[in-house]
mmCIF file with all atom_site columns, C-alpha atoms in Angstrom:
data_model
loop_
_atom_site.group_PDB
_atom_site.id
_atom_site.type_symbol
_atom_site.label_atom_id
_atom_site.label_alt_id
_atom_site.label_comp_id
_atom_site.label_asym_id
_atom_site.label_entity_id
_atom_site.label_seq_id
_atom_site.pdbx_PDB_ins_code
_atom_site.Cartn_x
_atom_site.Cartn_y
_atom_site.Cartn_z
_atom_site.occupancy
_atom_site.B_iso_or_equiv
_atom_site.pdbx_formal_charge
_atom_site.auth_seq_id
_atom_site.auth_comp_id
_atom_site.auth_asym_id
_atom_site.auth_atom_id
_atom_site.pdbx_PDB_model_num
ATOM 1   C CA . GLY A 1 1   ? 3.179   18.388 19.487 1.00 0.00 ? 24  GLY A CA 1
ATOM 2   C CA . GLU A 1 2   ? 3.088   15.671 17.570 1.00 0.00 ? 25  GLU A CA 1
ATOM 3   C CA . SER A 1 3   ? 0.581   12.114 17.295 1.00 0.00 ? 26  SER A CA 1
ATOM 4   C CA . LEU A 1 4   ? 2.413   8.799  17.067 1.00 0.00 ? 27  LEU A CA 1
ATOM 5   C CA . GLU A 1 5   ? 0.710   5.666  16.460 1.00 0.00 ? 28  GLU A CA 1
ATOM 6   C CA . ILE A 1 6   ? 0.768   3.507  19.529 1.00 0.00 ? 29  ILE A CA 1
ATOM 7   C CA . THR A 1 7   ? 2.728   0.999  18.609 1.00 0.00 ? 30  THR A CA 1
ATOM 8   C CA . ARG A 1 8   ? 5.077   3.598  19.054 1.00 0.00 ? 31  ARG A CA 1
ATOM 9   C CA . LEU A 1 9   ? 4.884   3.298  22.368 1.00 0.00 ? 32  LEU A CA 1
ATOM 10  C CA . LYS A 1 10  ? 5.456   -0.018 22.591 1.00 0.00 ? 33  LYS A CA 1
ATOM 11  C CA . ALA A 1 11  ? 9.580   -0.086 21.571 1.00 0.00 ? 34  ALA A CA 1
ATOM 12  C CA . ALA A 1 12  ? 9.590   2.243  25.176 1.00 0.00 ? 35  ALA A CA 1
ATOM 13  C CA . PRO A 1 13  ? 9.482   1.646  28.666 1.00 0.00 ? 36  PRO A CA 1
ATOM 14  C CA . CYS A 1 14  ? 6.460   3.776  29.691 1.00 0.00 ? 37  CYS A CA 1
ATOM 15  C CA . PHE A 1 15  ? 5.047   5.593  33.078 1.00 0.00 ? 38  PHE A CA 1
ATOM 16  C CA . ALA A 1 16  ? 1.972   6.360  33.592 1.00 0.00 ? 39  ALA A CA 1
ATOM 17  C CA . VAL A 1 17  ? 0.521   9.120  35.437 1.00 0.00 ? 40  VAL A CA 1
ATOM 18  C CA . SER A 1 18  ? -3.342  10.117 35.495 1.00 0.00 ? 41  SER A CA 1
ATOM 19  C CA . GLY A 1 19  ? -5.600  11.904 37.658 1.00 0.00 ? 42  GLY A CA 1
ATOM 20  C CA . ILE A 1 20  ? -8.736  10.412 36.256 1.00 0.00 ? 43  ILE A CA 1
ATOM 21  C CA . ALA A 1 21  ? -11.822 9.011  38.594 1.00 0.00 ? 44  ALA A CA 1
ATOM 22  C CA . THR A 1 22  ? -10.802 5.334  37.315 1.00 0.00 ? 45  THR A CA 1
ATOM 23  C CA . PRO A 1 23  ? -7.279  4.941  36.677 1.00 0.00 ? 46  PRO A CA 1
ATOM 24  C CA . ALA A 1 24  ? -6.938  1.136  36.561 1.00 0.00 ? 47  ALA A CA 1
ATOM 25  C CA . THR A 1 25  ? -8.619  1.205  33.425 1.00 0.00 ? 48  THR A CA 1
ATOM 26  C CA . PHE A 1 26  ? -6.126  4.209  32.128 1.00 0.00 ? 49  PHE A CA 1
ATOM 27  C CA . VAL A 1 27  ? -3.437  0.968  32.278 1.00 0.00 ? 50  VAL A CA 1
ATOM 28  C CA . GLU A 1 28  ? -5.087  -1.802 31.860 1.00 0.00 ? 51  GLU A CA 1
ATOM 29  C CA . LEU A 1 29  ? -5.918  0.016  28.466 1.00 0.00 ? 52  LEU A CA 1
ATOM 30  C CA . LEU A 1 30  ? -2.802  0.745  27.891 1.00 0.00 ? 53  LEU A CA 1
ATOM 31  C CA . LYS A 1 31  ? -1.861  -2.678 28.816 1.00 0.00 ? 54  LYS A CA 1
ATOM 32  C CA . GLN A 1 32  ? -3.908  -3.995 26.490 1.00 0.00 ? 55  GLN A CA 1
ATOM 33  C CA . GLN A 1 33  ? -1.828  -2.065 23.540 1.00 0.00 ? 56  GLN A CA 1
ATOM 34  C CA . ALA A 1 34  ? 1.261   -3.595 24.383 1.00 0.00 ? 57  ALA A CA 1
ATOM 35  C CA . VAL A 1 35  ? 3.087   -1.122 25.715 1.00 0.00 ? 58  VAL A CA 1
ATOM 36  C CA . ARG A 1 36  ? 5.167   -1.561 28.960 1.00 0.00 ? 59  ARG A CA 1
ATOM 37  C CA . VAL A 1 37  ? 4.448   0.275  31.731 1.00 0.00 ? 60  VAL A CA 1
ATOM 38  C CA . MET A 1 38  ? 7.334   0.301  34.476 1.00 0.00 ? 61  MET A CA 1
ATOM 39  C CA . GLY A 1 39  ? 4.810   1.647  37.134 1.00 0.00 ? 62  GLY A CA 1
ATOM 40  C CA . THR A 1 40  ? 2.169   4.001  38.110 1.00 0.00 ? 63  THR A CA 1
ATOM 41  C CA . ARG A 1 41  ? 0.916   7.146  39.489 1.00 0.00 ? 64  ARG A CA 1
ATOM 42  C CA . ASP A 1 42  ? -2.378  8.221  40.243 1.00 0.00 ? 65  ASP A CA 1
ATOM 43  C CA . TYR A 1 43  ? -3.105  11.351 41.495 1.00 0.00 ? 66  TYR A CA 1
ATOM 44  C CA . PRO A 1 44  ? -7.490  12.469 42.469 1.00 0.00 ? 67  PRO A CA 1
ATOM 45  C CA . ASP A 1 45  ? -9.684  12.765 39.675 1.00 0.00 ? 68  ASP A CA 1
ATOM 46  C CA . HIS A 1 46  ? -8.941  16.606 38.947 1.00 0.00 ? 69  HIS A CA 1
ATOM 47  C CA . HIS A 1 47  ? -6.165  16.834 40.467 1.00 0.00 ? 70  HIS A CA 1
ATOM 48  C CA . SER A 1 48  ? -4.087  20.315 39.877 1.00 0.00 ? 71  SER A CA 1
ATOM 49  C CA . TYR A 1 49  ? -0.249  18.910 39.345 1.00 0.00 ? 72  TYR A CA 1
ATOM 50  C CA . THR A 1 50  ? 2.760   20.894 41.215 1.00 0.00 ? 73  THR A CA 1
ATOM 51  C CA . PRO A 1 51  ? 6.439   21.652 40.417 1.00 0.00 ? 74  PRO A CA 1
ATOM 52  C CA . SER A 1 52  ? 6.911   19.553 43.375 1.00 0.00 ? 75  SER A CA 1
ATOM 53  C CA . ASP A 1 53  ? 4.785   16.327 42.276 1.00 0.00 ? 76  ASP A CA 1
ATOM 54  C CA . ILE A 1 54  ? 6.523   16.335 38.795 1.00 0.00 ? 77  ILE A CA 1
ATOM 55  C CA . THR A 1 55  ? 10.356  16.550 40.381 1.00 0.00 ? 78  THR A CA 1
ATOM 56  C CA . GLN A 1 56  ? 8.249   13.541 41.989 1.00 0.00 ? 79  GLN A CA 1
ATOM 57  C CA . LEU A 1 57  ? 6.694   11.695 39.130 1.00 0.00 ? 80  LEU A CA 1
ATOM 58  C CA . LEU A 1 58  ? 9.789   11.974 37.373 1.00 0.00 ? 81  LEU A CA 1
ATOM 59  C CA . ALA A 1 59  ? 12.371  10.836 39.634 1.00 0.00 ? 82  ALA A CA 1
ATOM 60  C CA . VAL A 1 60  ? 9.777   7.581  39.916 1.00 0.00 ? 83  VAL A CA 1
ATOM 61  C CA . ALA A 1 61  ? 9.377   7.126  37.028 1.00 0.00 ? 84  ALA A CA 1
ATOM 62  C CA . ARG A 1 62  ? 13.760  7.238  36.548 1.00 0.00 ? 85  ARG A CA 1
ATOM 63  C CA . GLY A 1 63  ? 14.345  4.882  39.077 1.00 0.00 ? 86  GLY A CA 1
ATOM 64  C CA . VAL A 1 64  ? 11.438  2.283  37.427 1.00 0.00 ? 87  VAL A CA 1
ATOM 65  C CA . GLY A 1 65  ? 13.711  2.276  34.630 1.00 0.00 ? 88  GLY A CA 1
ATOM 66  C CA . ALA A 1 66  ? 10.651  3.898  32.408 1.00 0.00 ? 89  ALA A CA 1
ATOM 67  C CA . LYS A 1 67  ? 11.837  6.475  28.934 1.00 0.00 ? 90  LYS A CA 1
ATOM 68  C CA . ALA A 1 68  ? 8.877   7.785  28.719 1.00 0.00 ? 91  ALA A CA 1
ATOM 69  C CA . LEU A 1 69  ? 5.711   8.844  30.471 1.00 0.00 ? 92  LEU A CA 1
ATOM 70  C CA . VAL A 1 70  ? 2.017   8.417  29.468 1.00 0.00 ? 93  VAL A CA 1
ATOM 71  C CA . THR A 1 71  ? -0.975  10.282 30.098 1.00 0.00 ? 94  THR A CA 1
ATOM 72  C CA . THR A 1 72  ? -4.810  11.199 29.129 1.00 0.00 ? 95  THR A CA 1
ATOM 73  C CA . GLU A 1 73  ? -5.327  14.026 27.686 1.00 0.00 ? 96  GLU A CA 1
ATOM 74  C CA . LYS A 1 74  ? -7.062  15.139 30.491 1.00 0.00 ? 97  LYS A CA 1
ATOM 75  C CA . ASP A 1 75  ? -3.408  15.397 31.867 1.00 0.00 ? 98  ASP A CA 1
ATOM 76  C CA . ALA A 1 76  ? -2.126  16.484 29.286 1.00 0.00 ? 99  ALA A CA 1
ATOM 77  C CA . VAL A 1 77  ? -3.864  19.352 29.064 1.00 0.00 ? 100 VAL A CA 1
ATOM 78  C CA . LYS A 1 78  ? -2.648  19.910 32.859 1.00 0.00 ? 101 LYS A CA 1
ATOM 79  C CA . LEU A 1 79  ? 0.567   18.832 32.329 1.00 0.00 ? 102 LEU A CA 1
ATOM 80  C CA . ARG A 1 80  ? 1.494   21.091 29.485 1.00 0.00 ? 103 ARG A CA 1
ATOM 81  C CA . ARG A 1 81  ? 2.564   24.508 31.055 1.00 0.00 ? 104 ARG A CA 1
ATOM 82  C CA . PHE A 1 82  ? 5.914   22.152 32.834 1.00 0.00 ? 105 PHE A CA 1
ATOM 83  C CA . LEU A 1 83  ? 6.800   21.125 29.507 1.00 0.00 ? 106 LEU A CA 1
ATOM 84  C CA . PRO A 1 84  ? 10.106  21.061 27.895 1.00 0.00 ? 107 PRO A CA 1
ATOM 85  C CA . MET A 1 85  ? 10.860  17.827 30.668 1.00 0.00 ? 108 MET A CA 1
ATOM 86  C CA . PRO A 1 86  ? 13.478  16.222 30.444 1.00 0.00 ? 109 PRO A CA 1
ATOM 87  C CA . PHE A 1 87  ? 11.447  13.315 29.299 1.00 0.00 ? 110 PHE A CA 1
ATOM 88  C CA . PRO A 1 88  ? 9.588   12.580 26.970 1.00 0.00 ? 111 PRO A CA 1
ATOM 89  C CA . CYS A 1 89  ? 5.360   13.057 27.828 1.00 0.00 ? 112 CYS A CA 1
ATOM 90  C CA . TYR A 1 90  ? 2.902   10.938 25.588 1.00 0.00 ? 113 TYR A CA 1
ATOM 91  C CA . ALA A 1 91  ? -1.088  11.387 25.966 1.00 0.00 ? 114 ALA A CA 1
ATOM 92  C CA . LEU A 1 92  ? -3.631  8.469  24.728 1.00 0.00 ? 115 LEU A CA 1
ATOM 93  C CA . ARG A 1 93  ? -6.194  10.376 22.613 1.00 0.00 ? 116 ARG A CA 1
ATOM 94  C CA . GLN A 1 94  ? -9.154  8.010  23.410 1.00 0.00 ? 117 GLN A CA 1
ATOM 95  C CA . GLY A 1 95  ? -12.267 7.767  21.398 1.00 0.00 ? 118 GLY A CA 1
ATOM 96  C CA . VAL A 1 96  ? -15.760 6.893  21.483 1.00 0.00 ? 119 VAL A CA 1
ATOM 97  C CA . GLN A 1 97  ? -17.834 4.551  19.011 1.00 0.00 ? 120 GLN A CA 1
ATOM 98  C CA . TRP A 1 98  ? -21.700 4.118  19.999 1.00 0.00 ? 121 TRP A CA 1
ATOM 99  C CA . ILE A 1 99  ? -22.885 0.875  19.635 1.00 0.00 ? 122 ILE A CA 1
ATOM 100 C CA . GLY A 1 100 ? -27.035 0.194  19.673 1.00 0.00 ? 123 GLY A CA 1
ATOM 101 C CA . GLU A 1 101 ? -29.529 2.567  19.704 1.00 0.00 ? 124 GLU A CA 1
ATOM 102 C CA . ASP A 1 102 ? -28.842 6.365  17.933 1.00 0.00 ? 125 ASP A CA 1
ATOM 103 C CA . PRO A 1 103 ? -27.458 8.155  20.404 1.00 0.00 ? 126 PRO A CA 1
ATOM 104 C CA . LEU A 1 104 ? -29.950 11.254 21.122 1.00 0.00 ? 127 LEU A CA 1
ATOM 105 C CA . GLY A 1 105 ? -32.244 8.557  21.445 1.00 0.00 ? 128 GLY A CA 1
ATOM 106 C CA . TRP A 1 106 ? -31.194 7.342  24.471 1.00 0.00 ? 129 TRP A CA 1
ATOM 107 C CA . VAL A 1 107 ? -31.097 11.146 25.418 1.00 0.00 ? 130 VAL A CA 1
ATOM 108 C CA . ARG A 1 108 ? -34.110 12.011 25.090 1.00 0.00 ? 131 ARG A CA 1
ATOM 109 C CA . ARG A 1 109 ? -35.644 9.051  26.651 1.00 0.00 ? 132 ARG A CA 1
ATOM 110 C CA . ARG A 1 110 ? -33.341 9.094  29.416 1.00 0.00 ? 133 ARG A CA 1
ATOM 111 C CA . LEU A 1 111 ? -34.683 12.766 30.094 1.00 0.00 ? 134 LEU A CA 1
ATOM 112 C CA . GLY A 1 112 ? -38.503 11.547 29.330 1.00 0.00 ? 135 GLY A CA 1
ATOM 113 C CA . GLY A 1 113 ? -38.660 13.317 26.117 1.00 0.00 ? 136 GLY A CA 1
#
């Protein structure tokens, strides 16, 4: 429920969790920000988490010495129903910056208009 700077994650060994199309890019982004990624668990894109998933996930995270979970905003929405967890759980907020031509012009061109 609170926002933190990513620098706060650098102090704690984290376990990365995602159910996105390209989980490697998420993990690479964390590593580029100097987050200590102790391990990862990748689920299929649009995964619906189950209580069993959470039990297994927490056991694996503890087993590798992680002190917190970090996930995508997309997955955080799905994991919210399992809160509170006996582990801190953070979601990485990402933004998009458009570089180059006007985005609306790009969309119009792509749609043939």
